[in-house]
C-alpha cells in the first residue's frame, strides 16, 4: 500500500502551505515508508508516501505521462498493467510501475477508463492543461479513500482520514466503485456489475468454473518484486489462499527472486484455536510457517494505536484488527512487505453463522449483496489499515472483480446452508476445491467449521477486552451514553470505551459519521437482524454470541449446562491474563 | 538501534499513566519498528521499541535475569556479549540477545560492570528487590540518551528528547561515559581512559598496531543476524571501513546468512563529488553499490522532519543530517537494517581542515580530545538519529574503545600536518593502510583530500539551503535575534530558520540548552578559533568556507595571492537552486 494526499484549489501556494501539506502527508507515512514525493502545480498539491512493491528502484511517485502534463498519485496495485501497456503501444512509459498506466489511459480514454483497471486502487489525477482532476476508488473499496472540503473552497483526498480531518470542514468516506470528476463536479459510480442490482441470479453452480476463477484471482496476486506471504488462520478461506498460492508459486516471477517456498503467518494468544488449525494446514501444504503470540495485556496496550490507525469505533472491527495489527508489525520486521489474505469470502458466500437462519434464497442473496457493498467499512478497512499501519500490503483474492462476478452469478439456492443435504456454510466453495486426485486440503480441513476471527485468536481475548472496558467505563457513563454520543450511541461498555478513544483522535462530527452503526448480530446487516426475533435482544456483535449454529458451540453450551445457547459459552475471565508484563515470544 | 523510555518513581500506577507512557514510547517507534514492550512494576515503567538485529525471533525486551527480579531495557549492541556470557557459566540466559548479559552482569558485579561492556549502548536497569535503578550511556555517546525530572519527583530516561520533553520540568542530555545510580543519588563517570586527562602522549607511531586495532574494530561490528551494508562517501574514512568490511565479510556468520558481497550506499545531488568518489571506491572493492540522488527541493522539504528527528539546531549538523536522513529511508526500503559508518576519524586524527593551522602538537592533541568529548552532540547525534529515524542502525568502528586508546596514545607530533614532509591530514591513518602487497585502496584514493560531508553531496546543497533561508528570514528578524533567542543567538539567516523550526517542536528551555553553541569555524571548537586571527570574522561553519587549506581550493583560485581565501571561495560559487517548476522528482 501507499499513502496519497491531494489538495486542489486551496488558493494558497506559499511555502507555509507546502510545509503543511508535507506535514499532513507524513501522517500517512506508515502506509508508505519507502519514499515520499510531492508535486505542486499552482494551488494544487499531490503527495505520495510509497511502499515499493513493483519496480522499487524507479517507481517513485507522483507519476506522469510523456510530457508531464498529467500527474497522478496512486495507492494500489494494477494486476493487468502489462496487458494495458500492450494496448497503449504508442505511449512511452517512464517507469516500470504498475500504476503508471493510469496517466496514459487517461490520455487515451478521458474519464472512462477506470473499469479497465483490474486491481485495488485509489488515485487522484491532475490534468495540468486545464487544471481539472479526477479521483477514483476501486470497485469494493479494498483501498481506503476519503474526500473532504475546506472552507477556502478546496477539495481534499486522502488515503486515511487523519491526513485531512484537521483541515477540512467536512469529509466523507469516498464511496467505492465511484469516480469524482472536477469537470462534472460530482461523484458517479463506474462499477456496474450484474450483481449490483441485487436481482436473484440463476446460473447453476459449476464447481470447476468457480475453482478456476479463484485460482486465477490468486495467481494474479503473486505479482511482486519483494518478499511476501499469506495470512493463514487455518480457516477455510485463508487455507485455500495458501494452498492455491503454494501450488502456483513455483511458476511465478516472485519465486525466481525470493524462493519458491511460501511463507505463512498466524497470530493468536498462546494455545488458541487458530494457531493449532493454521499449523495443521501449514504442515499439510508445506509452507514456512511463522506463529506470533500476543498477550491480552499487549492487545489492550495497543488499542489506542489500533483505533488511531483503523479510524473506526466499530466493536467487531476493533477486536479483529488488534491481533492483525500486532501480527503485521512482526511480519514487517521479517522483511515481508506483502501478504495475501482471505477477506471477502464470508460476504460472497454467506459464510457468517447467522446465514444459517436466512429464511429463503432471495433474502440470502440480498444479504450477501449488502455485505459486499459494506465491506469497505468493515473487513476491507480492517485488512487494509491494520497492515498498512506497518507498511505491509494486504491483497484479497476473494474480492477479485472477475471472481465476484462468477460467485455472485450462481443461483443462491446453492449457497443456502442445508444441514439436511450435508451442506454447511460456504459449501459451494468447499466443494469446488474438493479434488480427490490432487487434494488442495485434507477433507477434514476443507469441511471444518471454524471460529470467526476474533474468537479464533483465543477466547480470552474478547473476554479480556470486555473486562478491561468494564473497569474503565462506569454504569453512570453508560447510562448517559445517548446524550454524550447521540449518533451511533454505544450500547456496551466496550463500545463506549472504543468510542472515547476514537473521539480523542477524531473529534469532528464528520469523523464519527464515517463509521457505520445500527443493530447487528454476529456481523449481520441491520436488515438480517429481522431473521430471528431473539437476535435483537443481544447486543454482542461477535461471532460466538450468535445463534448456537456452530456445531462446537452446541457441544460447549451443553457442557456449560444452563447457559442459554444465545449467550454462547460462559464469560469466565481469568485474572492471570491481565498481567502487567508485556512480553512476547 | 532501539528506543528506550523509562519513568521511575512517578507515584502513579493508574491506567491513565500507563496509556501515557505507551503514548510517549510510541514517539520512539521509528527507532525500533519491529516490536514494543512495556514492563510496569508499581510506579516504575520500562518501555522498549525494538529494532531486531541480533536474535530477531526471541530477543524482545525488556530483558530479565533468571528470577525476573532485575529488569533492563537497552538500546545498543554489546559486541563482546559472547565472551561475557562465557564469563558467567552459572547464569541461565533467557534469550540470544546480546543485551541479555547486562542483567546478569549486574547480579554478578553490582553497579561496577559498565566498563566491561564493549559496544554502544544506553540502558536502564531496575532492581525490583529494593526498587533501585541504574542508567548508563556508552563511552562516547554513540547512542543517544536524555535524562529528565518530573515535578512529582520522578526520574525519566529516554533515547530521544521527544520522549520526555512534554512531561519533565527539566531535562538534559545524559553525559556519555556516565552512570546514574539511584542509590548513590547521582551521576558518576565510569569511562576513564588514559587520553581523558588530555596529557600529551608519547608512544611512537606504529602503523601496523594502528591498522590491526582498526581492523578488529570493523570485524567486531560485522556481528548481525540481518542484512547490512556500509555508508560510502568515497572519502578516506568510509572507504577504509568498506575495504576492511569487504575483506573480512567472507568469514563471518553474517555472510553465511546474507551473502559475502558487501552492499555500499552513497547519497548526493546528481553529479556530486561524493557520488563520483564513492563509485570509484565501490568499483575497486567490488561492492554492490547503491547510489541515491536527491534534489535541493527534496532536502528542503525534509528539513522540518530532520530537525524533529535529530533534535538540534546546530547548522552543520542539520546540513549533514539531511542527506543522511534521506539516504537512510532508501536503505531501509531495501531491507537493510544496519550500516557501518566512518564517523569519529576526523576527531581522533584531526582530520578537519582547520587542523592545518594548529600551532603545535599540544594544541593539536587537546583539540582532538575536546572534539571526541563533544562527539555525542555532533556527529554521533547525527549518525544515530538520522539513521534511527528510519529504523536503521549505524555502527561506528572509529569509536571503538580499544581503537581510540591506541590512536589517542600516539605522539601527536605524528598527526600534525606537514606539507613539507608530504603529510596531509590523517596521514597516520592513511599510512597505516598503505599496503603495497595487498592494497586496501588505490594510492590516489588513500591519499585523496576530500570534501567535508555537506559539500561532498553537491555544492549547491548548502547554497540552496542558504537561499531558502534567505527567503524566509528577513533582515528585521535578524535584527531582533538576540532578543528572541538570547541563548545561542543565531547569527545567520540559515541558523535562524532552523531555530524557528526547532523551537516549534521543542519549546522548552531545557531543550534549547541541550544543544551546544558558541563560535566555530569549519567544525572547530571555540578554543581552536584562536589559532587564526582571521577566523573569528567568518562565522560560516561549513568545511568549504574554512581556510583555503584544501589543495584543490588553492588550485581553483590560482590568481588569488593570499589573504582571506574563505570568503572569496564562497562568493565564487554560483547559487544554484535545482527546483523544477513542475515540482520534484525523486530518483534512486
mmCIF file of C-alpha atoms in Angstrom, chain A residues 15 18-19 22-23 26 29 32-40 49-50 56-58 60-62 64 68 293-294 297-298 300-301 304-305 309 326-327 329-330 332-333 337 390 468 472 497 504-505 579-585, chain B residues 13 15 18-19 22-23 26 29 32-40 49-50 56-57 60-62 64 68 293 297-298 300-301 304-305 309 325-327 329-330 333 337 390 468 472 497 504-505 581-588:
data_model
loop_
_atom_site.group_PDB
_atom_site.id
_atom_site.type_symbol
_atom_site.label_atom_id
_atom_site.label_comp_id
_atom_site.label_asym_id
_atom_site.label_seq_id
_atom_site.Cartn_x
_atom_site.Cartn_y
_atom_site.Cartn_z
ATOM 1 C CA UNK A 15 5.880 27.840 1.427
ATOM 2 C CA UNK A 18 3.687 23.402 1.131
ATOM 3 C CA UNK A 19 5.077 22.680 4.605
ATOM 4 C CA UNK A 22 4.209 17.772 3.724
ATOM 5 C CA UNK A 23 3.332 17.561 7.408
ATOM 6 C CA UNK A 26 3.724 12.467 6.901
ATOM 7 C CA UNK A 29 3.987 7.626 6.178
ATOM 8 C CA UNK A 32 4.467 4.131 2.522
ATOM 9 C CA UNK A 33 7.692 4.085 4.489
ATOM 10 C CA UNK A 34 9.957 3.732 1.459
ATOM 11 C CA UNK A 35 9.906 7.180 -0.086
ATOM 12 C CA UNK A 36 7.797 10.282 -0.460
ATOM 13 C CA UNK A 37 7.065 12.685 -3.250
ATOM 14 C CA UNK A 38 5.167 15.904 -3.701
ATOM 15 C CA UNK A 39 4.032 17.522 -6.899
ATOM 16 C CA UNK A 40 2.905 21.104 -6.710
ATOM 17 C CA UNK A 49 4.165 8.076 0.510
ATOM 18 C CA UNK A 50 5.422 4.984 -1.201
ATOM 19 C CA UNK A 56 11.266 -0.492 -6.220
ATOM 20 C CA UNK A 57 14.130 1.338 -7.890
ATOM 21 C CA UNK A 58 12.328 3.615 -10.320
ATOM 22 C CA UNK A 60 8.658 6.681 -7.112
ATOM 23 C CA UNK A 61 5.550 8.838 -7.367
ATOM 24 C CA UNK A 62 3.814 11.053 -8.408
ATOM 25 C CA UNK A 64 3.452 11.384 -15.187
ATOM 26 C CA UNK A 68 4.311 15.675 -17.707
ATOM 27 C CA UNK A 293 1.785 -14.895 20.140
ATOM 28 C CA UNK A 294 0.413 -11.923 21.948
ATOM 29 C CA UNK A 297 -2.294 -7.054 28.003
ATOM 30 C CA UNK A 298 -0.351 -6.394 24.818
ATOM 31 C CA UNK A 300 -5.055 -3.778 25.370
ATOM 32 C CA UNK A 301 -1.886 -1.671 25.328
ATOM 33 C CA UNK A 304 -5.305 3.344 21.189
ATOM 34 C CA UNK A 305 -2.843 2.911 18.388
ATOM 35 C CA UNK A 309 -4.831 3.633 12.620
ATOM 36 C CA UNK A 326 0.267 -6.762 16.082
ATOM 37 C CA UNK A 327 0.993 -9.529 13.601
ATOM 38 C CA UNK A 329 4.442 -5.445 12.793
ATOM 39 C CA UNK A 330 6.115 -8.820 13.239
ATOM 40 C CA UNK A 332 7.216 -6.455 8.512
ATOM 41 C CA UNK A 333 10.131 -6.993 10.864
ATOM 42 C CA UNK A 337 6.094 -6.349 2.555
ATOM 43 C CA UNK A 390 3.307 -1.136 9.497
ATOM 44 C CA UNK A 468 -10.874 -4.058 30.668
ATOM 45 C CA UNK A 472 -12.756 1.888 32.587
ATOM 46 C CA UNK A 497 -14.605 2.625 25.636
ATOM 47 C CA UNK A 504 -9.972 11.742 21.274
ATOM 48 C CA UNK A 505 -8.231 11.274 17.925
ATOM 49 C CA UNK A 579 -0.639 -9.368 33.861
ATOM 50 C CA UNK A 580 1.401 -6.253 33.859
ATOM 51 C CA UNK A 581 4.188 -7.622 31.776
ATOM 52 C CA UNK A 582 4.137 -7.353 28.085
ATOM 53 C CA UNK A 583 6.499 -9.926 26.775
ATOM 54 C CA UNK A 584 6.149 -11.695 23.540
ATOM 55 C CA UNK A 585 7.732 -14.710 22.107
ATOM 56 C CA UNK B 13 0.272 3.398 38.713
ATOM 57 C CA UNK B 15 -4.255 3.012 33.668
ATOM 58 C CA UNK B 18 0.227 3.501 31.594
ATOM 59 C CA UNK B 19 -1.527 4.826 28.499
ATOM 60 C CA UNK B 22 2.718 3.918 25.944
ATOM 61 C CA UNK B 23 1.930 7.065 24.006
ATOM 62 C CA UNK B 26 5.421 5.447 20.546
ATOM 63 C CA UNK B 29 8.798 3.883 17.393
ATOM 64 C CA UNK B 32 12.502 0.305 16.916
ATOM 65 C CA UNK B 33 9.817 -0.538 14.385
ATOM 66 C CA UNK B 34 9.939 -4.293 14.976
ATOM 67 C CA UNK B 35 8.209 -4.715 18.325
ATOM 68 C CA UNK B 36 7.457 -2.955 21.573
ATOM 69 C CA UNK B 37 7.364 -3.957 25.199
ATOM 70 C CA UNK B 38 6.343 -2.325 28.445
ATOM 71 C CA UNK B 39 7.207 -3.524 31.893
ATOM 72 C CA UNK B 40 5.425 -1.971 34.825
ATOM 73 C CA UNK B 49 10.775 -0.166 20.970
ATOM 74 C CA UNK B 50 12.848 -2.810 19.298
ATOM 75 C CA UNK B 56 15.166 -11.370 15.994
ATOM 76 C CA UNK B 57 12.966 -14.302 16.998
ATOM 77 C CA UNK B 60 12.145 -8.906 22.616
ATOM 78 C CA UNK B 61 12.611 -6.544 25.550
ATOM 79 C CA UNK B 62 12.559 -5.682 28.417
ATOM 80 C CA UNK B 64 15.266 -10.179 32.742
ATOM 81 C CA UNK B 68 12.840 -11.792 36.880
ATOM 82 C CA UNK B 293 20.101 11.058 -5.734
ATOM 83 C CA UNK B 297 13.937 20.734 -3.055
ATOM 84 C CA UNK B 298 13.734 17.200 -1.603
ATOM 85 C CA UNK B 300 14.370 21.466 1.904
ATOM 86 C CA UNK B 301 11.068 19.605 2.090
ATOM 87 C CA UNK B 304 11.361 20.015 9.420
ATOM 88 C CA UNK B 305 11.299 16.286 9.723
ATOM 89 C CA UNK B 309 14.303 13.724 14.477
ATOM 90 C CA UNK B 325 18.260 11.065 6.648
ATOM 91 C CA UNK B 326 17.028 10.773 3.056
ATOM 92 C CA UNK B 327 19.514 8.028 2.263
ATOM 93 C CA UNK B 329 14.955 5.801 4.201
ATOM 94 C CA UNK B 330 16.092 4.385 0.884
ATOM 95 C CA UNK B 333 13.409 0.256 1.953
ATOM 96 C CA UNK B 337 18.733 -2.727 8.893
ATOM 97 C CA UNK B 390 14.002 5.059 9.650
ATOM 98 C CA UNK B 468 15.881 29.151 1.025
ATOM 99 C CA UNK B 472 12.054 33.117 4.877
ATOM 100 C CA UNK B 497 15.442 29.413 10.133
ATOM 101 C CA UNK B 504 8.226 24.857 17.372
ATOM 102 C CA UNK B 505 8.860 21.193 18.131
ATOM 103 C CA UNK B 581 8.957 24.456 -11.787
ATOM 104 C CA UNK B 582 6.713 21.439 -12.004
ATOM 105 C CA UNK B 583 7.627 20.090 -8.586
ATOM 106 C CA UNK B 584 10.099 17.448 -7.708
ATOM 107 C CA UNK B 585 11.111 14.091 -8.904
ATOM 108 C CA UNK B 586 12.978 11.681 -6.784
ATOM 109 C CA UNK B 587 15.114 9.034 -8.259
ATOM 110 C CA UNK B 588 17.100 6.279 -6.765
#
